[in-house]
Amino acid sequence: MKKLMLFMPDSADDIDAELTALGQLGVIHISPLQPAKDESIERVEARIKQLHKAIAVLNRYDEEQKSVAEDDEITDYSKLERGAVFLMEKVLDAENHRQELENIKRNLAIDIEWAENWGNITLKDINELNEKGIWIKLYLLEDKELKKVSDRNDIQVVGKLNDLNQVILLTKDADEKLLELEELPFPQSELANAKEILNATNKDLERNRQLLLQLHAQKAVLQNGLNERLRRFDVRNVQFGGLTVNKHVRFWKGFIPVEHIDKFIETADEHHWGYVIEDPLPEEMEEVPTLVRTPKWAQRVQPVMDFMGLVPGYKEMDVSRVFMVFFTFFTGILVGDAGYGLVFLLITFWVHRKKKFAKQIEFGLIYTLSASIMFWGVLTGTYFGSEAIAEFPILRSLKVESLASFGGDNLIVQKIMFLIGAVHLTVGHLQVAWKFNYSVRAIAQLGWVAIIWGLYLIVNQMVLGIEAPAIMLWLFVGGALLVALFSKPGTSFFKGMLTSIGNLPLSIINGFSDIISYIRLYAVGLSTVLMAASFNQMAIGDGITTVVSGIGAVLVLILGHGLNMILAAMAVLVHGVRLNMLEYAGHAEVEFSGNEYKPFNLKDNKQ
């Protein structure tokens, strides 16, 4: 990655065209030299929000068929200057009118319901009584409340409504209340008038719907207008993120991958841009963006890394391959139920089908994780936490007895978890060794590999009671010697060795705790199985003898296993990501301190 200083003339017309050409090139990662602030940015941003809103309104009519008269005419907004703005205003006005009509309709429905419950009235008569100092107040009282006022001669019970008594209070005091209860309001319209207005409102709503259906045919005009405003927004942000020189020249700082330099120079010379391309200074290295080139098969894990904000630093390794492999494996163990994996797979397929099998990387990830869950579930004989299902002849033949969730050897399973941890951490150190393959630091990483396997043996001895072989001591001695001798090249030999030896005890303790940490795979996977079995016992442990007990059992199974699947998915995010992001990344010397390479690219601004 090279640093680029770019210079352009700062006239309003030229800068827009020149930055558009730069954005269409789409290879420069711009580092703003100042916050991009200008009134034009605010205007464009406001227009983008309006266009998004107008498009969302028309999207509601995607599945509807219009039925308008052939002689109905509507403006072709694609032929008008600023047609997208005029169309947007027309759509938003129609939507505002629709909302007003819906409010009127709701109020009229309330008035009609009032008349059905209390009877038809004449509002003119009510107002005349009020002018004469007589007030009619309406209440709904429970039976116990009615008993408290039953001896009063100024109230009248006129009916029942949902087990409540409809009571009328006649009074000459406009402020009087009955038992401090809330008074019911009179309708705003009389019954006949309300029905008449409601009929007219429904006709207005239908005309409004037909108008929006007509406008829907020109939704592409709005989309084109939105794309143009998105272009302007991106261009303005880049423009005002640069600095000016004597109000005639504006310049930017950015970064460009080496392979795109020739393409950039060709475009820059064609447009007469000024530029300086050089290596970033040491103090600028934290600013250099990271361009990660991940193999297609490993790109499936990118949604997880994006969700966690994990971007390796510019000088750090791309760990997406290892992350993908081990995250997939961890997910299988953490959930560990083939039945759950099948449910995840079917739900993903259903959603994918609803999306018309759109090519989205997230679906590929979930399919892969679901397959991993099913694979581990088959090996351990786990199907919705039911031991009985696992005993079906075909399923039993696929089960590995020593790994089985029911009746398996827990000691072997825990040993495998520690083995996975040792392998995972070893891969991290071997990657660092490969990174420094022209340096003696690679030998120090081989020393760490030896220490990791010595720690694996001592963990087995201390946690599982498996006696460590004699080679364990030599792994520690040899590994520590290599680490002490080759960890700090380029400094004074004895000073570097003493520093490495001083750091070694704490590093070994951290390595020990890192390997121990992989027992979480066993513990969380076991808890998922036990919870599933517990819900099964709650639902059908005592048998199903009645229809009610059958319905209850089904509810317990659905809700219980649904909750368990949600908890298992959360465990994947917590523990599966953690083992990659902390334990492994720490040994691979990856701090995820980078910022992603995001070129100024107008080719991708369509939304």
XYZ file of C-alpha atoms in Angstrom:
607
model
C 0.000 0.000 0.000
C 1.392 3.385 -1.060
C 0.581 6.850 0.271
C -0.916 9.273 -2.225
C -1.129 13.071 -2.151
C -3.641 14.222 -4.772
C -4.099 17.793 -6.096
C -6.991 19.210 -8.147
C -8.307 22.682 -9.129
C -10.947 23.854 -6.646
C -13.563 25.457 -8.903
C -17.074 24.180 -8.136
C -17.822 22.722 -11.581
C -14.410 21.171 -12.124
C -14.109 19.597 -8.689
C -17.416 17.742 -9.026
C -16.495 16.278 -12.402
C -12.945 15.437 -11.362
C -13.987 13.730 -8.122
C -16.659 11.803 -10.020
C -13.935 10.483 -12.321
C -11.852 9.578 -9.257
C -14.812 7.778 -7.692
C -15.497 5.852 -10.891
C -11.873 4.721 -10.835
C -12.605 3.346 -7.359
C -9.124 2.514 -6.075
C -8.161 5.355 -3.676
C -8.780 5.059 0.063
C -9.250 8.678 1.181
C -8.075 9.761 4.631
C -9.934 13.006 5.454
C -7.656 15.869 6.401
C -10.551 17.620 8.162
C -14.208 16.868 9.050
C -16.370 17.233 5.932
C -18.791 20.062 6.762
C -20.780 22.146 4.315
C -24.374 23.236 3.828
C -24.525 21.336 0.531
C -23.800 18.062 2.367
C -26.697 18.676 4.743
C -29.043 19.476 1.844
C -28.107 16.361 -0.084
C -28.402 14.196 3.040
C -31.903 15.570 3.713
C -32.915 14.878 0.091
C -31.582 11.314 0.332
C -33.800 10.683 3.363
C -36.830 12.063 1.486
C -36.120 9.885 -1.547
C -35.690 6.804 0.652
C -39.047 7.581 2.254
C -40.800 8.054 -1.110
C -39.353 4.793 -2.466
C -40.459 2.983 0.706
C -44.005 4.298 0.122
C -44.081 2.951 -3.435
C -42.516 -0.354 -2.352
C -45.776 -1.158 -0.553
C -47.459 -1.394 -3.931
C -44.981 -3.800 -5.549
C -47.424 -6.707 -5.438
C -50.577 -4.748 -6.291
C -52.176 -4.461 -9.696
C -53.422 -1.082 -10.865
C -56.909 -0.769 -12.306
C -57.185 2.722 -13.736
C -59.088 3.988 -16.733
C -57.173 4.017 -20.002
C -57.736 7.751 -20.468
C -56.179 8.573 -17.096
C -53.035 10.553 -17.737
C -50.120 11.208 -15.456
C -46.948 13.197 -15.961
C -43.901 11.360 -17.263
C -41.416 12.577 -14.657
C -38.456 10.982 -16.415
C -38.712 13.702 -19.089
C -38.727 16.605 -16.635
C -35.718 18.451 -15.302
C -35.562 17.644 -11.580
C -38.281 15.080 -12.308
C -37.173 12.889 -9.404
C -37.781 15.759 -6.962
C -41.227 16.530 -8.412
C -42.174 12.844 -8.318
C -40.877 12.534 -4.765
C -42.979 15.494 -3.641
C -46.042 14.038 -5.390
C -45.553 10.673 -3.669
C -44.961 12.188 -0.237
C -47.986 14.505 -0.606
C -50.128 11.511 -1.574
C -48.794 9.552 1.391
C -49.478 12.424 3.807
C -53.007 12.707 2.409
C -53.468 8.949 2.847
C -52.426 9.176 6.483
C -54.863 12.054 7.058
C -57.681 10.030 5.488
C -56.785 7.002 7.606
C -56.969 9.158 10.749
C -60.382 10.469 9.692
C -61.521 6.903 9.010
C -60.385 5.726 12.445
C -62.232 8.585 14.166
C -65.389 7.896 12.169
C -65.210 4.221 13.061
C -65.037 5.238 16.733
C -68.133 7.447 16.301
C -70.057 4.651 14.588
C -69.079 2.168 17.288
C -70.214 4.697 19.909
C -73.654 4.940 18.253
C -73.904 1.146 18.146
C -73.173 0.956 21.879
C -75.098 4.007 23.168
C -77.652 4.661 20.483
C -78.133 7.430 17.967
C -78.150 11.009 19.262
C -78.471 14.529 17.950
C -75.453 16.590 18.879
C -77.479 19.789 18.397
C -79.822 18.727 21.212
C -76.881 17.937 23.493
C -75.403 21.394 22.863
C -78.785 23.081 23.517
C -79.073 21.282 26.879
C -75.555 22.440 27.767
C -76.502 26.026 26.927
C -79.462 25.713 29.330
C -77.161 24.513 32.118
C -77.998 20.808 31.902
C -75.123 18.434 31.407
C -75.267 14.782 30.348
C -72.272 12.699 31.375
C -71.600 9.085 30.317
C -69.845 6.416 32.389
C -69.084 2.703 32.413
C -69.388 1.256 35.938
C -68.669 -2.121 37.410
C -71.435 -3.690 39.489
C -69.752 -2.839 42.784
C -69.377 0.795 41.704
C -73.004 0.942 40.610
C -74.148 -0.205 44.071
C -72.499 2.857 45.598
C -74.670 5.256 43.565
C -77.800 3.146 43.047
C -79.837 5.314 45.472
C -79.193 8.508 43.505
C -82.024 9.884 41.379
C -79.756 11.803 38.977
C -78.338 8.709 37.283
C -79.894 6.270 34.860
C -78.647 2.829 33.806
C -79.291 2.466 30.065
C -77.600 -0.835 29.229
C -74.650 -3.220 29.500
C -71.380 -3.148 27.583
C -68.808 -5.903 28.097
C -70.029 -6.654 31.651
C -69.970 -2.943 32.509
C -73.021 -0.853 33.242
C -73.753 2.049 30.921
C -74.729 4.950 33.184
C -75.960 8.473 32.373
C -75.524 11.275 34.897
C -77.774 14.337 34.638
C -76.335 17.366 36.397
C -76.375 21.136 36.456
C -72.698 21.247 37.472
C -70.424 21.051 34.447
C -67.495 19.965 36.631
C -69.284 17.239 38.589
C -67.845 13.735 38.363
C -69.324 10.383 39.291
C -67.105 8.560 41.813
C -64.108 10.357 40.303
C -64.408 8.033 37.281
C -63.329 8.995 33.788
C -66.138 10.463 31.740
C -66.747 9.048 28.271
C -66.728 11.621 25.450
C -69.573 12.132 23.019
C -68.923 11.358 19.346
C -67.728 14.052 16.987
C -70.286 13.096 14.346
C -73.841 11.768 14.381
C -74.400 8.258 13.016
C -75.873 9.153 9.634
C -73.313 11.877 9.041
C -70.465 9.604 10.146
C -71.527 6.875 7.706
C -71.800 9.404 4.891
C -68.357 10.868 5.602
C -66.894 7.366 5.992
C -68.206 6.401 2.564
C -66.653 9.533 1.029
C -63.390 8.894 2.877
C -63.175 5.330 1.552
C -63.648 6.679 -1.985
C -60.873 9.228 -1.394
C -58.604 6.473 -0.081
C -59.239 4.384 -3.192
C -58.469 7.355 -5.468
C -55.300 7.942 -3.455
C -54.330 4.273 -3.831
C -54.843 4.430 -7.583
C -52.679 7.544 -7.763
C -49.863 5.853 -5.864
C -50.199 2.799 -8.110
C -49.774 5.061 -11.126
C -46.765 6.732 -9.550
C -45.352 3.304 -8.689
C -44.805 2.696 -12.399
C -42.174 5.451 -12.311
C -40.329 4.253 -9.211
C -37.170 3.900 -11.313
C -37.117 7.705 -11.651
C -36.883 7.969 -7.853
C -34.163 5.306 -7.730
C -32.127 7.146 -10.359
C -32.599 10.367 -8.426
C -31.473 8.626 -5.243
C -28.372 7.239 -6.964
C -27.462 10.723 -8.156
C -27.856 12.178 -4.647
C -25.773 9.347 -3.214
C -23.089 10.232 -5.756
C -23.258 13.882 -4.770
C -23.150 12.979 -1.080
C -20.028 10.853 -1.528
C -18.387 13.483 -3.725
C -19.173 16.323 -1.293
C -17.793 14.379 1.663
C -14.550 13.723 -0.170
C -14.411 17.292 -1.496
C -14.782 19.020 1.848
C -12.615 16.444 3.623
C -9.659 17.846 1.679
C -7.781 21.089 2.258
C -7.431 24.108 -0.028
C -4.309 26.037 -0.990
C -4.857 29.724 -1.787
C -8.500 28.930 -2.636
C -7.423 27.591 -6.026
C -6.145 24.083 -5.369
C -7.595 21.389 -3.143
C -5.589 18.375 -2.038
C -6.228 15.044 -0.315
C -4.273 12.343 1.392
C -5.035 8.742 0.583
C -3.676 5.252 0.069
C -3.572 3.079 -3.040
C -2.686 -0.616 -3.549
C 0.494 -1.056 -5.591
C -1.260 -3.011 -8.346
C -3.611 -0.061 -9.059
C -0.920 2.618 -9.350
C -0.511 2.355 -13.157
C -4.256 2.584 -13.670
C -4.417 5.644 -11.425
C -1.496 7.386 -13.131
C -3.129 6.882 -16.533
C -6.370 8.498 -15.309
C -4.543 11.250 -13.403
C -2.494 12.227 -16.464
C -5.618 12.256 -18.618
C -7.333 14.676 -16.195
C -4.181 16.680 -15.415
C -4.218 15.902 -11.693
C -1.191 16.510 -9.559
C -0.023 13.653 -7.333
C 2.793 12.348 -5.195
C 3.063 8.606 -4.562
C 5.457 7.384 -1.862
C 5.838 4.900 0.979
C 3.984 5.784 4.201
C 6.126 7.250 6.961
C 6.625 5.122 10.102
C 4.358 7.424 12.123
C 1.613 6.956 9.502
C 1.487 3.161 9.665
C -1.539 3.117 11.969
C -3.394 5.163 9.367
C -2.630 2.791 6.478
C -5.767 0.757 5.624
C -5.713 -3.016 5.453
C -6.658 -4.680 2.161
C -7.407 -8.312 2.983
C -7.471 -10.749 0.075
C -9.357 -13.719 1.435
C -9.967 -16.941 -0.539
C -13.568 -17.334 -1.626
C -14.212 -20.304 0.669
C -13.016 -18.341 3.721
C -15.018 -15.207 2.880
C -18.040 -16.829 4.515
C -16.732 -15.846 7.941
C -16.567 -12.166 6.964
C -20.045 -11.328 8.399
C -18.831 -12.508 11.824
C -15.640 -10.462 11.580
C -17.603 -7.420 10.406
C -20.084 -7.836 13.267
C -17.228 -7.926 15.783
C -15.303 -5.146 14.014
C -12.255 -7.374 13.461
C -9.791 -5.926 10.952
C -6.142 -7.021 11.161
C -3.553 -4.260 11.230
C -1.613 -3.387 8.077
C 1.424 -5.369 9.239
C -0.632 -8.210 10.725
C -1.604 -11.497 9.108
C -4.907 -12.337 7.487
C -6.372 -14.882 9.905
C -9.696 -15.382 8.107
C -8.770 -18.883 6.863
C -7.964 -20.189 10.332
C -10.889 -18.245 11.799
C -13.291 -19.859 9.319
C -12.054 -23.429 9.844
C -11.978 -23.340 13.635
C -15.106 -21.195 14.038
C -17.018 -23.755 11.972
C -15.630 -26.587 14.101
C -16.322 -24.756 17.372
C -19.909 -24.062 16.323
C -20.503 -27.758 15.727
C -19.216 -28.644 19.196
C -20.909 -25.774 21.069
C -24.367 -26.564 19.674
C -23.686 -30.232 19.082
C -27.239 -31.367 18.314
C -27.987 -32.754 14.856
C -31.686 -31.961 15.306
C -30.914 -28.328 16.041
C -28.552 -28.221 13.065
C -31.335 -29.513 10.823
C -33.727 -26.840 12.152
C -31.147 -24.109 11.506
C -30.584 -25.507 8.013
C -34.299 -25.614 7.152
C -34.955 -22.113 8.527
C -32.019 -20.772 6.509
C -33.272 -22.516 3.373
C -36.777 -21.110 3.907
C -35.465 -17.543 4.342
C -33.090 -17.995 1.403
C -35.997 -19.143 -0.740
C -38.072 -16.126 0.324
C -35.118 -14.000 -0.803
C -35.271 -15.831 -4.170
C -31.923 -17.508 -3.416
C -30.059 -14.222 -3.517
C -26.289 -14.585 -3.470
C -25.579 -13.359 0.042
C -22.516 -14.485 1.929
C -24.510 -14.814 5.174
C -26.508 -17.734 3.795
C -23.342 -19.600 2.860
C -22.019 -19.117 6.394
C -25.173 -20.399 8.099
C -25.415 -23.395 5.740
C -21.803 -24.282 6.621
C -22.346 -23.878 10.368
C -25.575 -25.899 10.233
C -23.741 -28.728 8.464
C -21.010 -28.620 11.138
C -23.617 -28.820 13.913
C -25.296 -31.782 12.227
C -21.955 -33.537 11.698
C -20.915 -33.282 15.358
C -24.435 -34.180 16.477
C -24.348 -37.363 14.390
C -20.924 -38.314 15.800
C -22.131 -37.799 19.385
C -25.608 -39.300 18.804
C -27.456 -36.144 19.828
C -30.897 -35.451 18.314
C -33.001 -32.904 20.200
C -31.432 -34.193 23.416
C -33.227 -37.538 23.034
C -31.319 -40.716 23.821
C -34.128 -42.791 22.298
C -33.730 -41.211 18.852
C -29.973 -41.824 18.947
C -30.663 -45.556 19.409
C -32.365 -45.940 16.023
C -30.279 -48.579 14.178
C -29.092 -46.306 11.341
C -28.248 -43.416 13.676
C -26.566 -45.719 16.195
C -24.252 -47.033 13.470
C -23.063 -43.487 12.754
C -22.326 -42.673 16.384
C -18.797 -42.754 17.861
C -19.345 -44.400 21.246
C -16.478 -42.670 23.016
C -17.820 -39.241 21.948
C -21.485 -39.998 22.643
C -23.447 -37.460 24.673
C -25.234 -40.348 26.401
C -22.858 -42.976 27.764
C -19.686 -41.650 26.144
C -16.249 -41.245 27.727
C -16.138 -37.703 29.113
C -12.395 -38.001 29.759
C -11.675 -38.610 26.073
C -13.947 -35.747 25.025
C -12.202 -33.320 27.386
C -8.801 -34.515 26.175
C -9.899 -33.815 22.600
C -10.922 -30.272 23.594
C -7.457 -29.613 25.039
C -5.933 -31.159 21.908
C -7.975 -28.797 19.731
C -6.682 -25.900 21.817
C -3.058 -26.990 21.420
C -3.476 -27.388 17.662
C -5.229 -24.015 17.366
C -2.482 -22.173 19.264
C 0.218 -24.090 17.381
C -1.236 -22.909 14.077
C -0.969 -19.326 15.351
C 2.724 -19.678 16.218
C 3.513 -21.456 12.929
C 1.867 -18.583 11.052
C 4.086 -16.113 12.903
C 7.099 -18.305 12.113
C 6.177 -18.231 8.418
C 5.783 -14.450 8.590
C 9.387 -14.182 9.897
C 10.783 -16.998 7.755
C 13.836 -14.864 6.891
C 14.503 -14.037 10.540
C 15.710 -16.003 13.542
C 12.442 -14.958 15.209
C 10.902 -17.904 13.351
C 13.050 -20.220 15.500
C 11.618 -18.580 18.644
C 8.124 -19.394 17.401
C 9.134 -23.050 17.025
C 10.216 -22.839 20.655
C 6.738 -21.620 21.522
C 5.247 -24.571 19.651
C 7.276 -26.887 21.886
C 6.096 -25.020 24.999
C 2.453 -25.240 23.873
C 2.668 -29.023 23.588
C 4.422 -29.222 26.926
C 1.548 -27.210 28.397
C -0.925 -29.574 26.708
C 0.688 -32.536 28.469
C 0.745 -30.804 31.845
C -2.922 -29.758 31.473
C -3.853 -33.389 30.810
C -1.972 -34.397 33.931
C -3.343 -31.690 36.233
C -6.955 -31.619 34.994
C -7.584 -35.141 33.682
C -5.089 -37.110 35.764
C -3.285 -38.469 32.674
C 0.376 -38.930 33.533
C 2.648 -36.805 31.350
C 5.478 -38.557 29.453
C 9.107 -37.712 30.157
C 9.339 -35.691 26.954
C 7.244 -32.953 28.578
C 10.247 -31.616 30.512
C 12.400 -31.495 27.381
C 9.655 -29.652 25.497
C 9.728 -26.931 28.148
C 13.523 -26.803 28.348
C 14.087 -26.799 24.593
C 11.242 -24.396 23.902
C 12.316 -21.961 26.598
C 15.886 -22.029 25.287
C 14.791 -21.205 21.726
C 12.494 -18.434 22.961
C 15.227 -16.926 25.140
C 17.863 -16.998 22.370
C 15.865 -15.859 19.335
C 12.909 -13.716 20.468
C 14.775 -10.386 20.464
C 17.123 -10.234 17.479
C 18.743 -6.940 16.596
C 19.378 -5.910 20.192
C 22.210 -6.714 22.558
C 22.346 -10.519 22.771
C 22.435 -10.708 26.553
C 19.939 -7.870 27.005
C 17.510 -9.520 24.598
C 17.937 -12.901 26.252
C 17.379 -11.492 29.750
C 14.237 -9.645 28.557
C 12.866 -12.834 26.969
C 13.604 -14.887 30.099
C 11.935 -12.229 32.270
C 8.765 -12.337 30.177
C 8.741 -16.112 29.818
C 7.093 -17.167 33.142
C 4.057 -14.914 32.664
C 3.766 -15.948 29.007
C 3.819 -19.640 29.988
C 1.107 -19.048 32.600
C -0.990 -17.282 29.972
C -0.457 -20.179 27.583
C -1.552 -22.627 30.275
C -4.770 -20.687 30.905
C -5.361 -20.408 27.150
C -5.321 -24.179 26.700
C -7.521 -24.640 29.775
C -9.959 -22.178 28.184
C -10.817 -24.676 25.444
C -12.662 -26.820 27.992
C -15.514 -24.341 27.465
C -16.271 -26.209 24.226
C -17.046 -29.347 26.213
C -18.860 -27.543 29.028
C -21.136 -25.423 26.838
C -21.873 -28.300 24.462
C -22.764 -30.528 27.413
C -25.054 -27.861 28.880
C -26.935 -27.640 25.568
C -27.520 -31.395 25.618
C -28.579 -31.436 29.267
C -31.038 -28.574 28.784
C -32.570 -30.323 25.781
C -32.909 -33.547 27.775
C -34.451 -31.636 30.693
C -37.109 -30.089 28.449
C -37.870 -33.523 27.038
C -38.309 -34.874 30.575
C -40.554 -31.961 31.537
C -42.729 -32.495 28.458
C -43.112 -36.269 28.226
C -41.308 -37.720 31.234
C -44.542 -38.877 32.906
C -46.231 -39.807 29.658
C -49.121 -38.176 27.798
C -52.531 -39.325 29.012
C -54.925 -36.569 27.940
C -55.377 -34.076 25.117
C -54.518 -31.237 27.494
C -51.297 -32.930 28.588
C -50.458 -33.538 24.937
C -50.943 -29.884 24.068
C -48.886 -28.886 27.102
C -46.111 -31.294 26.086
C -45.984 -29.837 22.577
C -45.782 -26.285 23.952
C -43.007 -27.226 26.373
C -41.037 -28.936 23.595
C -41.406 -26.045 21.160
C -40.710 -23.275 23.668
C -38.016 -25.220 25.530
C -36.035 -26.287 22.496
C -36.568 -22.871 20.900
C -35.035 -21.209 23.955
C -32.203 -23.730 23.998
C -31.399 -23.052 20.341
C -31.306 -19.310 21.008
C -28.943 -19.826 23.950
C -26.779 -22.134 21.835
C -26.562 -19.510 19.083
C -25.530 -16.912 21.677
C -22.883 -19.321 22.976
C -21.418 -19.548 19.475
C -21.058 -15.770 19.315
C -19.572 -15.575 22.799
C -17.296 -18.609 22.996
C -16.677 -19.498 19.352
C -15.601 -15.954 18.538
C -13.662 -15.524 21.777
C -11.396 -18.543 21.211
C -10.437 -17.129 17.809
C -10.293 -13.471 18.777
C -8.418 -13.782 22.095
C -6.688 -17.124 22.613
C -5.659 -17.840 19.017
C -5.136 -14.219 17.940
C -2.929 -13.565 20.966
C -0.570 -16.380 19.955
C -0.696 -15.330 16.292
C 0.295 -11.781 17.355
C -2.830 -10.290 15.793
C -4.425 -7.380 17.646
C -7.070 -6.489 15.028
C -5.885 -2.897 15.208
C -6.402 -2.076 11.538
C -8.907 -0.046 9.588
C -10.497 -1.560 6.518
C -9.497 -0.509 3.005
C -12.577 1.334 1.712
C -11.845 3.031 -1.590
C -13.822 6.054 -2.761
C -15.975 4.098 -5.214
C -18.979 5.561 -6.982
C -19.606 2.275 -8.776
C -21.050 0.809 -5.575
C -23.183 3.702 -4.327
C -26.476 2.397 -5.668
C -28.814 1.363 -2.848
